[in-house]
Coordinates of C-alpha atoms in Angstrom, one line a residue:
Chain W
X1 CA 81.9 -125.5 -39.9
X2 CA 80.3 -123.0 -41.6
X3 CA 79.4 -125.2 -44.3
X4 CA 77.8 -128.1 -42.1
X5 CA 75.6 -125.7 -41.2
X6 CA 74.8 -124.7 -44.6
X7 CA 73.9 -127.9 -45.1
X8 CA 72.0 -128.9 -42.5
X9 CA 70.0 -126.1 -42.8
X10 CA 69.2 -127.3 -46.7
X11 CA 68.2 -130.6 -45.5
X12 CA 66.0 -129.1 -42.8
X13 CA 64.6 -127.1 -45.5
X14 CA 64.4 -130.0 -48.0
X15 CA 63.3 -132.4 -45.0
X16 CA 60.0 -129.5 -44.2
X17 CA 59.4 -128.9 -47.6
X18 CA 59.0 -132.9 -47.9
X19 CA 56.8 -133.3 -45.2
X20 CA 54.7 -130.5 -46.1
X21 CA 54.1 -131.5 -49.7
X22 CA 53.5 -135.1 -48.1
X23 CA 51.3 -133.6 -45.7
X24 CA 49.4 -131.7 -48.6
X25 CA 48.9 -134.7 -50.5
X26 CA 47.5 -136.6 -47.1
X27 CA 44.6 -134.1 -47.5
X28 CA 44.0 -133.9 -51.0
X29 CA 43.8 -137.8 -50.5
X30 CA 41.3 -137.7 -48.0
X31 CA 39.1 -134.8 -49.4
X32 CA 39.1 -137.2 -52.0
X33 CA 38.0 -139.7 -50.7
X34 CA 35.1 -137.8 -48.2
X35 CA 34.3 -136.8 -51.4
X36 CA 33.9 -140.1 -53.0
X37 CA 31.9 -141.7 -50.1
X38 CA 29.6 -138.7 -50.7
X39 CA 29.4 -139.6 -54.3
X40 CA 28.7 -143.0 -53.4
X41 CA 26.3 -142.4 -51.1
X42 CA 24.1 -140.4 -53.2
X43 CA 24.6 -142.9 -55.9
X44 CA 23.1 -145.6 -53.6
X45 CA 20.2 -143.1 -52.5
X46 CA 19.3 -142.6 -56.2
X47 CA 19.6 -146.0 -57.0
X48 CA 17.3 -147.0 -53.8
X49 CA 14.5 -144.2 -54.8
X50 CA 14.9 -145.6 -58.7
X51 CA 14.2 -148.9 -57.3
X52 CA 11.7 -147.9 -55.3
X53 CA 9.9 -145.4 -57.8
X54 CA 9.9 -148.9 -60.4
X55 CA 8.4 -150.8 -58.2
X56 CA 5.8 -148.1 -57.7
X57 CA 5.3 -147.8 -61.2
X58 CA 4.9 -151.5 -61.6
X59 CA 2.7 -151.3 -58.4
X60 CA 0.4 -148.7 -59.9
X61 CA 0.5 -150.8 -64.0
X62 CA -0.8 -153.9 -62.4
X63 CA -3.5 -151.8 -60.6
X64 CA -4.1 -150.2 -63.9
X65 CA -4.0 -153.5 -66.1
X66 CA -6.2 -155.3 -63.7
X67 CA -9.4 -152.6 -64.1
X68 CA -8.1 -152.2 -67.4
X69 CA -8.6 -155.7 -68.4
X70 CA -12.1 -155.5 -67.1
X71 CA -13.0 -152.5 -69.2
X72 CA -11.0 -154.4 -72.0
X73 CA -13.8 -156.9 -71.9
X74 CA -16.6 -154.9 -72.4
X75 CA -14.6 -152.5 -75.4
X76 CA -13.8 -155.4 -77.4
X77 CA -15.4 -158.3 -76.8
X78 CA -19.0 -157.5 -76.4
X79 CA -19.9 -154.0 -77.6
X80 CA -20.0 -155.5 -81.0
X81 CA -23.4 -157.8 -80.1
X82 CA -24.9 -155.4 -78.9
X83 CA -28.1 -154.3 -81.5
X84 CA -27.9 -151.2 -84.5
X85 CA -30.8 -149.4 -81.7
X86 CA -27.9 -149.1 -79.1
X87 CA -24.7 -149.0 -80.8
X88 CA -26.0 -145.8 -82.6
X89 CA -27.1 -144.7 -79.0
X90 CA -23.3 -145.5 -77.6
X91 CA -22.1 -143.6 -80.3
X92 CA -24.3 -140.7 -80.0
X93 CA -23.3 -140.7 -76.5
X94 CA -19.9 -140.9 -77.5
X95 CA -19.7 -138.4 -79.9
X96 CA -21.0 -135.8 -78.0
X97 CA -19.0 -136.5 -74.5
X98 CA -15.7 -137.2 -74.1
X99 CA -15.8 -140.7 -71.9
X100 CA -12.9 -141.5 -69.7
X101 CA -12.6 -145.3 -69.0
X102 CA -14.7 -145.5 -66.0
X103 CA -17.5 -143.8 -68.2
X104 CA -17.4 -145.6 -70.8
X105 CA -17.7 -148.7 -68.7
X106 CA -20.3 -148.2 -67.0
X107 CA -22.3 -146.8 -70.1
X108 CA -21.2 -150.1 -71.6
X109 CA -22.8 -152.1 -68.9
X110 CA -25.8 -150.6 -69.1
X111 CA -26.2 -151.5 -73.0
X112 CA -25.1 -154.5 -72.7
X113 CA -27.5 -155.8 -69.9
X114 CA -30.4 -154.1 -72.0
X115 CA -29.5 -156.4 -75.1
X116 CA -28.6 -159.4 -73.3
X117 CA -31.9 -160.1 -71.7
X118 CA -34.9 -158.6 -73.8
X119 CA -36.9 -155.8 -71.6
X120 CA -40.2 -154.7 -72.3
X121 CA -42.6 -151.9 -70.9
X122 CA -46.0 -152.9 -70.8
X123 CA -48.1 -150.6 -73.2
X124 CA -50.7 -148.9 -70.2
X125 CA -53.5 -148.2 -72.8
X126 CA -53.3 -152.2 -74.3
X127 CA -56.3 -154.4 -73.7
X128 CA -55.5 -157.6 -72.1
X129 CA -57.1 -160.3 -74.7
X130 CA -57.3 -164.1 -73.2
X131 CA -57.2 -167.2 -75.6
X132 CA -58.5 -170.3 -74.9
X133 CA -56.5 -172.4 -77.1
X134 CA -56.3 -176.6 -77.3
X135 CA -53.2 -178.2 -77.9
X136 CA -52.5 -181.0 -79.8
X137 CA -52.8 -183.3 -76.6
X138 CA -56.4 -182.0 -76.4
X139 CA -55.9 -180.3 -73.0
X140 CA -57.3 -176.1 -73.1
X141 CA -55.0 -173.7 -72.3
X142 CA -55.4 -170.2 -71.5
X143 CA -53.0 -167.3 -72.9
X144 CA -52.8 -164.1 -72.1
X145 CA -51.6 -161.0 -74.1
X146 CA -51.5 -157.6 -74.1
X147 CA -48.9 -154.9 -75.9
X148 CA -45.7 -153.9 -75.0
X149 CA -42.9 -151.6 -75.8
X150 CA -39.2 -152.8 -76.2
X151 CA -37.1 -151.2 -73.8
X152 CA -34.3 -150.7 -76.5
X153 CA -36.1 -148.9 -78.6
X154 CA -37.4 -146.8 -76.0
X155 CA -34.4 -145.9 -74.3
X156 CA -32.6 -145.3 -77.4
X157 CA -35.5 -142.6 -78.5
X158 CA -35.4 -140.7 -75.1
X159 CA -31.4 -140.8 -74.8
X160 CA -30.9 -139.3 -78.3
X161 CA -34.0 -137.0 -77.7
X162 CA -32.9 -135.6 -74.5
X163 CA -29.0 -135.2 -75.3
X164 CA -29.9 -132.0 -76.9
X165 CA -30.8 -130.4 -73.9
X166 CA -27.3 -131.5 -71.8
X167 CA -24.6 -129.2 -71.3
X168 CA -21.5 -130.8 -72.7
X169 CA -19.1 -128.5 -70.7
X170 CA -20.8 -129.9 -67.6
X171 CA -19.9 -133.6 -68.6
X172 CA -20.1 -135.4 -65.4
X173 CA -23.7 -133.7 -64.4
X174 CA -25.0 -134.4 -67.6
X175 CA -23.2 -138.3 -67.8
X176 CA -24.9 -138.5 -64.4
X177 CA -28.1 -137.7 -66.1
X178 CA -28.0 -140.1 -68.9
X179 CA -27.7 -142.8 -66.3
X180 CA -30.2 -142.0 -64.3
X181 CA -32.5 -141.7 -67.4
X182 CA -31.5 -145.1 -68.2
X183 CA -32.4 -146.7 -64.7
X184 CA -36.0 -144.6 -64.6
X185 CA -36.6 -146.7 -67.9
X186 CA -35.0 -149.9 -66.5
X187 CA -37.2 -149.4 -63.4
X188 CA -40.2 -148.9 -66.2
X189 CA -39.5 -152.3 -67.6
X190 CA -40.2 -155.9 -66.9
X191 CA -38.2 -159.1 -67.9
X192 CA -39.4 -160.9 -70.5
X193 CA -38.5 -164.1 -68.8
X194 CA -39.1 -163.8 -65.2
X195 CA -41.2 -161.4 -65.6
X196 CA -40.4 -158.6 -63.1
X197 CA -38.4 -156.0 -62.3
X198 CA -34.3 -156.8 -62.4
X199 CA -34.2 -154.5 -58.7
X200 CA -30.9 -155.9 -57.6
X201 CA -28.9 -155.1 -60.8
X202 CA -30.2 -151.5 -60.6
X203 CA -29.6 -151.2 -56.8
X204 CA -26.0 -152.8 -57.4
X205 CA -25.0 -150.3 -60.1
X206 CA -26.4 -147.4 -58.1
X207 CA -24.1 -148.8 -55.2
X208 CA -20.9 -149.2 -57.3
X209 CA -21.4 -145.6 -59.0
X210 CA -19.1 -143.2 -58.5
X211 CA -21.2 -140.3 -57.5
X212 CA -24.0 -143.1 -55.9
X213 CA -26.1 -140.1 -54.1
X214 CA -26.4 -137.8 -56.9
X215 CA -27.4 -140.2 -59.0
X216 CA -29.9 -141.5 -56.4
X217 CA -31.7 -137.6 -56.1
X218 CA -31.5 -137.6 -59.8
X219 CA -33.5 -140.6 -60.4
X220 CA -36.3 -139.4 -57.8
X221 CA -36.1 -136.2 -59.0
X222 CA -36.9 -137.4 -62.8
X223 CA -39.4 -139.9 -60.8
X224 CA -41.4 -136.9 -58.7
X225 CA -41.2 -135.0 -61.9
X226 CA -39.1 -132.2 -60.6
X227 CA -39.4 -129.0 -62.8
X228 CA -35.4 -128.4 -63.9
X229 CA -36.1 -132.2 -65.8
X230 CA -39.2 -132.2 -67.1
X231 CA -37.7 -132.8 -70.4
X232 CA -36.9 -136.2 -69.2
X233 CA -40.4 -137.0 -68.6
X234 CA -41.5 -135.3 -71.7
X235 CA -39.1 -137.3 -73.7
X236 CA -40.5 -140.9 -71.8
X237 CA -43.6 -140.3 -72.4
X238 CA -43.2 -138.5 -76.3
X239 CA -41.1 -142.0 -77.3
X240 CA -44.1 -144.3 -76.1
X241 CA -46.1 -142.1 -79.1
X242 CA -43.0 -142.8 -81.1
X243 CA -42.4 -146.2 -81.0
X244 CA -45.2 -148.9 -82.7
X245 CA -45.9 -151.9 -80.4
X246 CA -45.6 -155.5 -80.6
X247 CA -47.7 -158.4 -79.2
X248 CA -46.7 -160.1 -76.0
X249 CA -48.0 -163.7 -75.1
X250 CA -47.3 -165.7 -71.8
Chain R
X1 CA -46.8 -169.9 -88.3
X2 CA -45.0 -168.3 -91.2
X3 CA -47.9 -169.9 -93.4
X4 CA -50.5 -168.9 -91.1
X5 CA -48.9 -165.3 -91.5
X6 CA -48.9 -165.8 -95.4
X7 CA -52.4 -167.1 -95.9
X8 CA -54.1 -164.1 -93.6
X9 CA -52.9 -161.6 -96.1
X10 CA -55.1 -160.7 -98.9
X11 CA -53.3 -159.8 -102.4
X12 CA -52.5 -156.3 -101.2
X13 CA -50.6 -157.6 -98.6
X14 CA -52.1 -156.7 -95.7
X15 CA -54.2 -158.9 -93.1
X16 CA -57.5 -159.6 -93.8
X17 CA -59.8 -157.9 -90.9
X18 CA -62.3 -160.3 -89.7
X19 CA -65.9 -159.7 -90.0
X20 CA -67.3 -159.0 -86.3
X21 CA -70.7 -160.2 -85.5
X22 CA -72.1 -159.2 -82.0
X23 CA -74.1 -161.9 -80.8
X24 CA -75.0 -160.7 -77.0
X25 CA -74.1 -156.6 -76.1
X26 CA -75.0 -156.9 -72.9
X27 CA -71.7 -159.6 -72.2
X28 CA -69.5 -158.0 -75.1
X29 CA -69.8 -161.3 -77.0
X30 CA -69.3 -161.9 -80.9
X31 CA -67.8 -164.0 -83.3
X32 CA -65.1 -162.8 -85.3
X33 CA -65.0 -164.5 -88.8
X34 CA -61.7 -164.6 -91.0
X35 CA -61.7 -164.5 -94.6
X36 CA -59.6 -165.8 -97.3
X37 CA -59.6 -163.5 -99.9
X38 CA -59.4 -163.9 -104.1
X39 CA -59.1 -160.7 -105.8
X40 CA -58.7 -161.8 -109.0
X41 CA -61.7 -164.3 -109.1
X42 CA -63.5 -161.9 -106.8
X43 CA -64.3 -164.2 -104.0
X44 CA -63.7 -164.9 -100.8
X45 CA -63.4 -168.3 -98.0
X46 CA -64.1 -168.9 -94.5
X47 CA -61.7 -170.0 -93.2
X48 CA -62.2 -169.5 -89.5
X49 CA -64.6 -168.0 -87.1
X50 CA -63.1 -167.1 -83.1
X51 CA -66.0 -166.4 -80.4
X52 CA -64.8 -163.7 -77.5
X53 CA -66.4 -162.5 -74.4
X54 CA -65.1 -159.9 -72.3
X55 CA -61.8 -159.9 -74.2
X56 CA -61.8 -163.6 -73.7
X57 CA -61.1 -166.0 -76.6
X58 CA -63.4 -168.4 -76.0
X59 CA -63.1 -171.0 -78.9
X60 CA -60.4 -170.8 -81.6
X61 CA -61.9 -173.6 -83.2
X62 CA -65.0 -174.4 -85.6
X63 CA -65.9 -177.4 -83.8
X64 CA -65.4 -175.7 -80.3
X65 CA -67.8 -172.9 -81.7
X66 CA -70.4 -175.6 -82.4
X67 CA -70.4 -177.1 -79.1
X68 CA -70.7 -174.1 -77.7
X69 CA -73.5 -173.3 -79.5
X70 CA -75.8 -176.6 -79.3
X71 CA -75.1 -176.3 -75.3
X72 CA -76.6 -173.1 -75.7
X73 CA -79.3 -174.4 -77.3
X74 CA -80.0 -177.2 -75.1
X75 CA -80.1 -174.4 -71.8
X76 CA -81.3 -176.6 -69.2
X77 CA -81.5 -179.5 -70.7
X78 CA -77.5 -179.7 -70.7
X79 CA -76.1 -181.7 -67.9
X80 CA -72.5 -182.2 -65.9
X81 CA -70.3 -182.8 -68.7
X82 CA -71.0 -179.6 -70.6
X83 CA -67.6 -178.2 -71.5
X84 CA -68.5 -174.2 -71.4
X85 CA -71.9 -173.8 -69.8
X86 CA -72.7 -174.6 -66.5
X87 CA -77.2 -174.2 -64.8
X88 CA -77.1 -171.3 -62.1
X89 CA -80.4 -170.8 -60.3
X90 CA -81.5 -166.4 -59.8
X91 CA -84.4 -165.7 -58.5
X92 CA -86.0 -168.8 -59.1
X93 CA -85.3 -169.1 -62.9
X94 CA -82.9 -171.5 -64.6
X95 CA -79.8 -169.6 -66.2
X96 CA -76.9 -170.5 -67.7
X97 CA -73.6 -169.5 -66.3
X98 CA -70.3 -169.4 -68.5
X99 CA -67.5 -171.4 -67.4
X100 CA -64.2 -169.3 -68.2
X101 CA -61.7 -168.2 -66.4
X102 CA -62.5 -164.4 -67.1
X103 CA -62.5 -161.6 -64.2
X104 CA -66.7 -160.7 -65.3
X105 CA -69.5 -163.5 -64.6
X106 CA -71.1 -164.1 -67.5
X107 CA -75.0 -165.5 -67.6
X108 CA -77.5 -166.3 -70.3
X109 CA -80.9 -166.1 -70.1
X110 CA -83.3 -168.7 -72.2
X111 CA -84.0 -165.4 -74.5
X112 CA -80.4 -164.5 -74.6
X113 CA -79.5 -167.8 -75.2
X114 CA -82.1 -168.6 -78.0
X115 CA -81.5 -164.9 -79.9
X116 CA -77.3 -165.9 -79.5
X117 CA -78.4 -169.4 -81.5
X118 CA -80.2 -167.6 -83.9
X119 CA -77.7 -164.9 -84.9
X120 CA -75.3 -167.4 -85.2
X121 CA -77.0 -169.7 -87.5
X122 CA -78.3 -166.4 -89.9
X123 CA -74.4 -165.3 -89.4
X124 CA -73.5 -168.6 -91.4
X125 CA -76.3 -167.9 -94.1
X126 CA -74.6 -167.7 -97.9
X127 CA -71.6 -168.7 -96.5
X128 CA -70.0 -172.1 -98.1
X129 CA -68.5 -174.1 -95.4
X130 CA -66.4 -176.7 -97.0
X131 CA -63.4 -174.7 -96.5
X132 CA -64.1 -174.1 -92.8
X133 CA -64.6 -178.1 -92.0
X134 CA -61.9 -179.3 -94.6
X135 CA -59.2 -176.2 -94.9
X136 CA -59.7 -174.6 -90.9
X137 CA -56.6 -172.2 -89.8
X138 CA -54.9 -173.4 -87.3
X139 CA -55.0 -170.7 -84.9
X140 CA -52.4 -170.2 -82.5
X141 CA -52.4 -167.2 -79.7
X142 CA -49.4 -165.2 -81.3
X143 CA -51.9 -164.9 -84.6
X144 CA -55.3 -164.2 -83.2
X145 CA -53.5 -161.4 -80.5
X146 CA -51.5 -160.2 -83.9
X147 CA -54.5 -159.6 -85.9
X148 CA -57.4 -158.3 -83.2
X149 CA -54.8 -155.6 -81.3
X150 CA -53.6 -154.3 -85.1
X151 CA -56.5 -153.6 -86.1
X152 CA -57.9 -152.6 -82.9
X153 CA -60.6 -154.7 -82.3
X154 CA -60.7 -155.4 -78.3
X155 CA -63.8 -153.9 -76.7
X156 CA -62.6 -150.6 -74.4
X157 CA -63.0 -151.4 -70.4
X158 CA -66.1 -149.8 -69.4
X159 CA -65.3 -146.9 -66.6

């Protein structure tokens, strides 16, 4: 009898010892597997936020390419026309600033529209000689011409002369500055062929500037001949002593 | 051009100055004459002669200049059809009135007009003008403006 009960009680003990190690392993099992779900989880959240930081990054390239490919145009495909007058301005301009992309874009555009049409100043002091001249038809014509400056040559004179006095730690200021010399002598300046004034490039680039207002109290500053940029006007009207004039007929 | 450019420089290479000739101070009018000039044989050609008033090229040409000058000389005796002189009455006397398209009237008296003949014919005097008549430059705008605003030779605006 005794030993029925021995026995028993070793398979109750067993039996427990079973259940609990079963019991044990139930758990382990599904720590396990909370555990893996977690895993997963965050494996699918990173993924997502990779995916999702790419497509930001390609977002953001594209962006960049597309202004890129319009400053492209101007670094390689057309700086090299431009004149020996305004590449050595560029590259004094260079040289002494450091020009991010938009600077150097917009300092590009200027020296490319001065050498793609051909400005001129008139010369204030020039007499204006008319010529009655016949043409081979036999009809009289009348001509009339006076002296003039080349804009190029001006610009390229007052930019190098007044470089010396800009701060180069103050780059933006003093980039500022050399654009707004260069539109005081744009708005100086008359097109050869139509004669006039170009206003509505100069009111366009004004417009699509970055820092539109300064530039705008900079150029009526250097207009009303403010004392802090007298050199500017010193240097416009020291180049016109400078530079030798040529004859203009129309 | 590049020959008319070529034969206005004398054998130092620069461009001959024209001789300048007032013919009537009072309207800034003179003839300008151009020279061809031979340094080795030491001589020299007309080879054109411009009339300006007022900073006003008149005539270019040596036939134009003559025109000019014989309806000067006719005064009132010129009619309609002459091609630079027009008869405007003041005060009762017969002038003659230049017909330009300059900004300042310009108007010749019978004195003026005689005393402009004369200086223009004495202005000729010891000059040979075969080379004039047979060998005149061809003057084009570009050259004469070249030649009278390097050397400076535009009258000042008065006042």
């Amino acid at each position: 009898m005794n030993g029925i009960i021995i026995m028993t009680i070793l398979c109750l003990f067993v039996l427990s010892i079973d259940l609990y190690l079963k019991y044990r392993l139930k758990v382990q099992a599904l720590k396990e597997k909370k555990r893996n779900r977690i895993v997963k989880i965050r494996h699918y959240r990173m993924i997502r936020k990779r995916k999702k930081e790419k497509k930001e990054k390609e977002r953001l390239y594209k962006m960049h390419l597309s202004k890129k490919r319009e400053y492209d145009k101007f670094k390689f495909y057309k700086l090299d026309t431009l004149n020996s007058d305004l590449i050595y301005l560029f590259e004094s301009i260079k040289n002494k600033f450091f020009l991010d992309e938009l600077n150097y874009f917009r300092i590009a555009q200027l020296l490319i529209y001065l050498n793609n049409d051909e400005f001129i100043i008139k010369d204030k002091n020039s007499e204006i000689l008319n010529i009655n001249f016949t043409e081979e038809s036999g009809l009289i014509k009348t001509s009339k011409t006076f002296e003039i400056f080349i804009t190029a040559e001006i610009s390229k004179i007052v930019i190098t002369n007044i470089l010396n006095n800009l701060n180069k730690n103050n780059a933006i200021d003093s980039l500022n500055t050399i654009v707004a010399t260069f539109l005081v002598i744009f708005k100086k300046s008359i097109n050869c062929t139509t004669n006039s004034i170009d206003e509505e490039f100069i009111n366009d680039f004004i417009l699509k500037y970055d820092h539109d207002n300064k530039l705008k109290k900079l150029i009526n500053d250097i207009e009303n001949k403010k004392n802090d940029l007298d050199y500017i006007n010193d240097a416009i009207n020291e180049s016109f002593l400078l530079t030798q004039t040529c004859v203009y007929n129309h | 051009m590049k020959d008319e450019m070529i034969t206005l420089m004398d054998d130092l290479g620069l461009n001959s100055k024209p001789v300048v000739i007032e013919l009537d101070p009072k309207n800034n009018m003179s003839i300008y004459k151009f020279y061809e000039e031979n340094h080795e044989i030491k001589k020299k050609y007309l080879r054109g002669i411009i009339i300006i008033v007022h900073n006003f090229v008149l005539t270019t040409k040596f036939n134009e200049l003559v025109h000019f000058m014989e309806e000067l000389n006719l005064f009132d005796y010129g009619n309609e059809q002459n091609q630079y002189l027009s008869i405007a009455d003041y005060k009762n006397t017969k002038n003659l009135k230049l017909k330009y398209k300059g900004k300042t009237p310009v108007y010749f008296s019978k004195s003026s007009a005689k005393a402009i003949y004369k200086i223009f014919h004495l202005s000729l005097l010891g000059n040979s003008l075969n080379t004039i008549l047979e060998n005149e430059f061809d003057f084009t705008p570009f050259v004469i403006s070249k030649i009278l605003l390097t050397h400076k030779l535009l009258k000042k605006k008065k006042g």
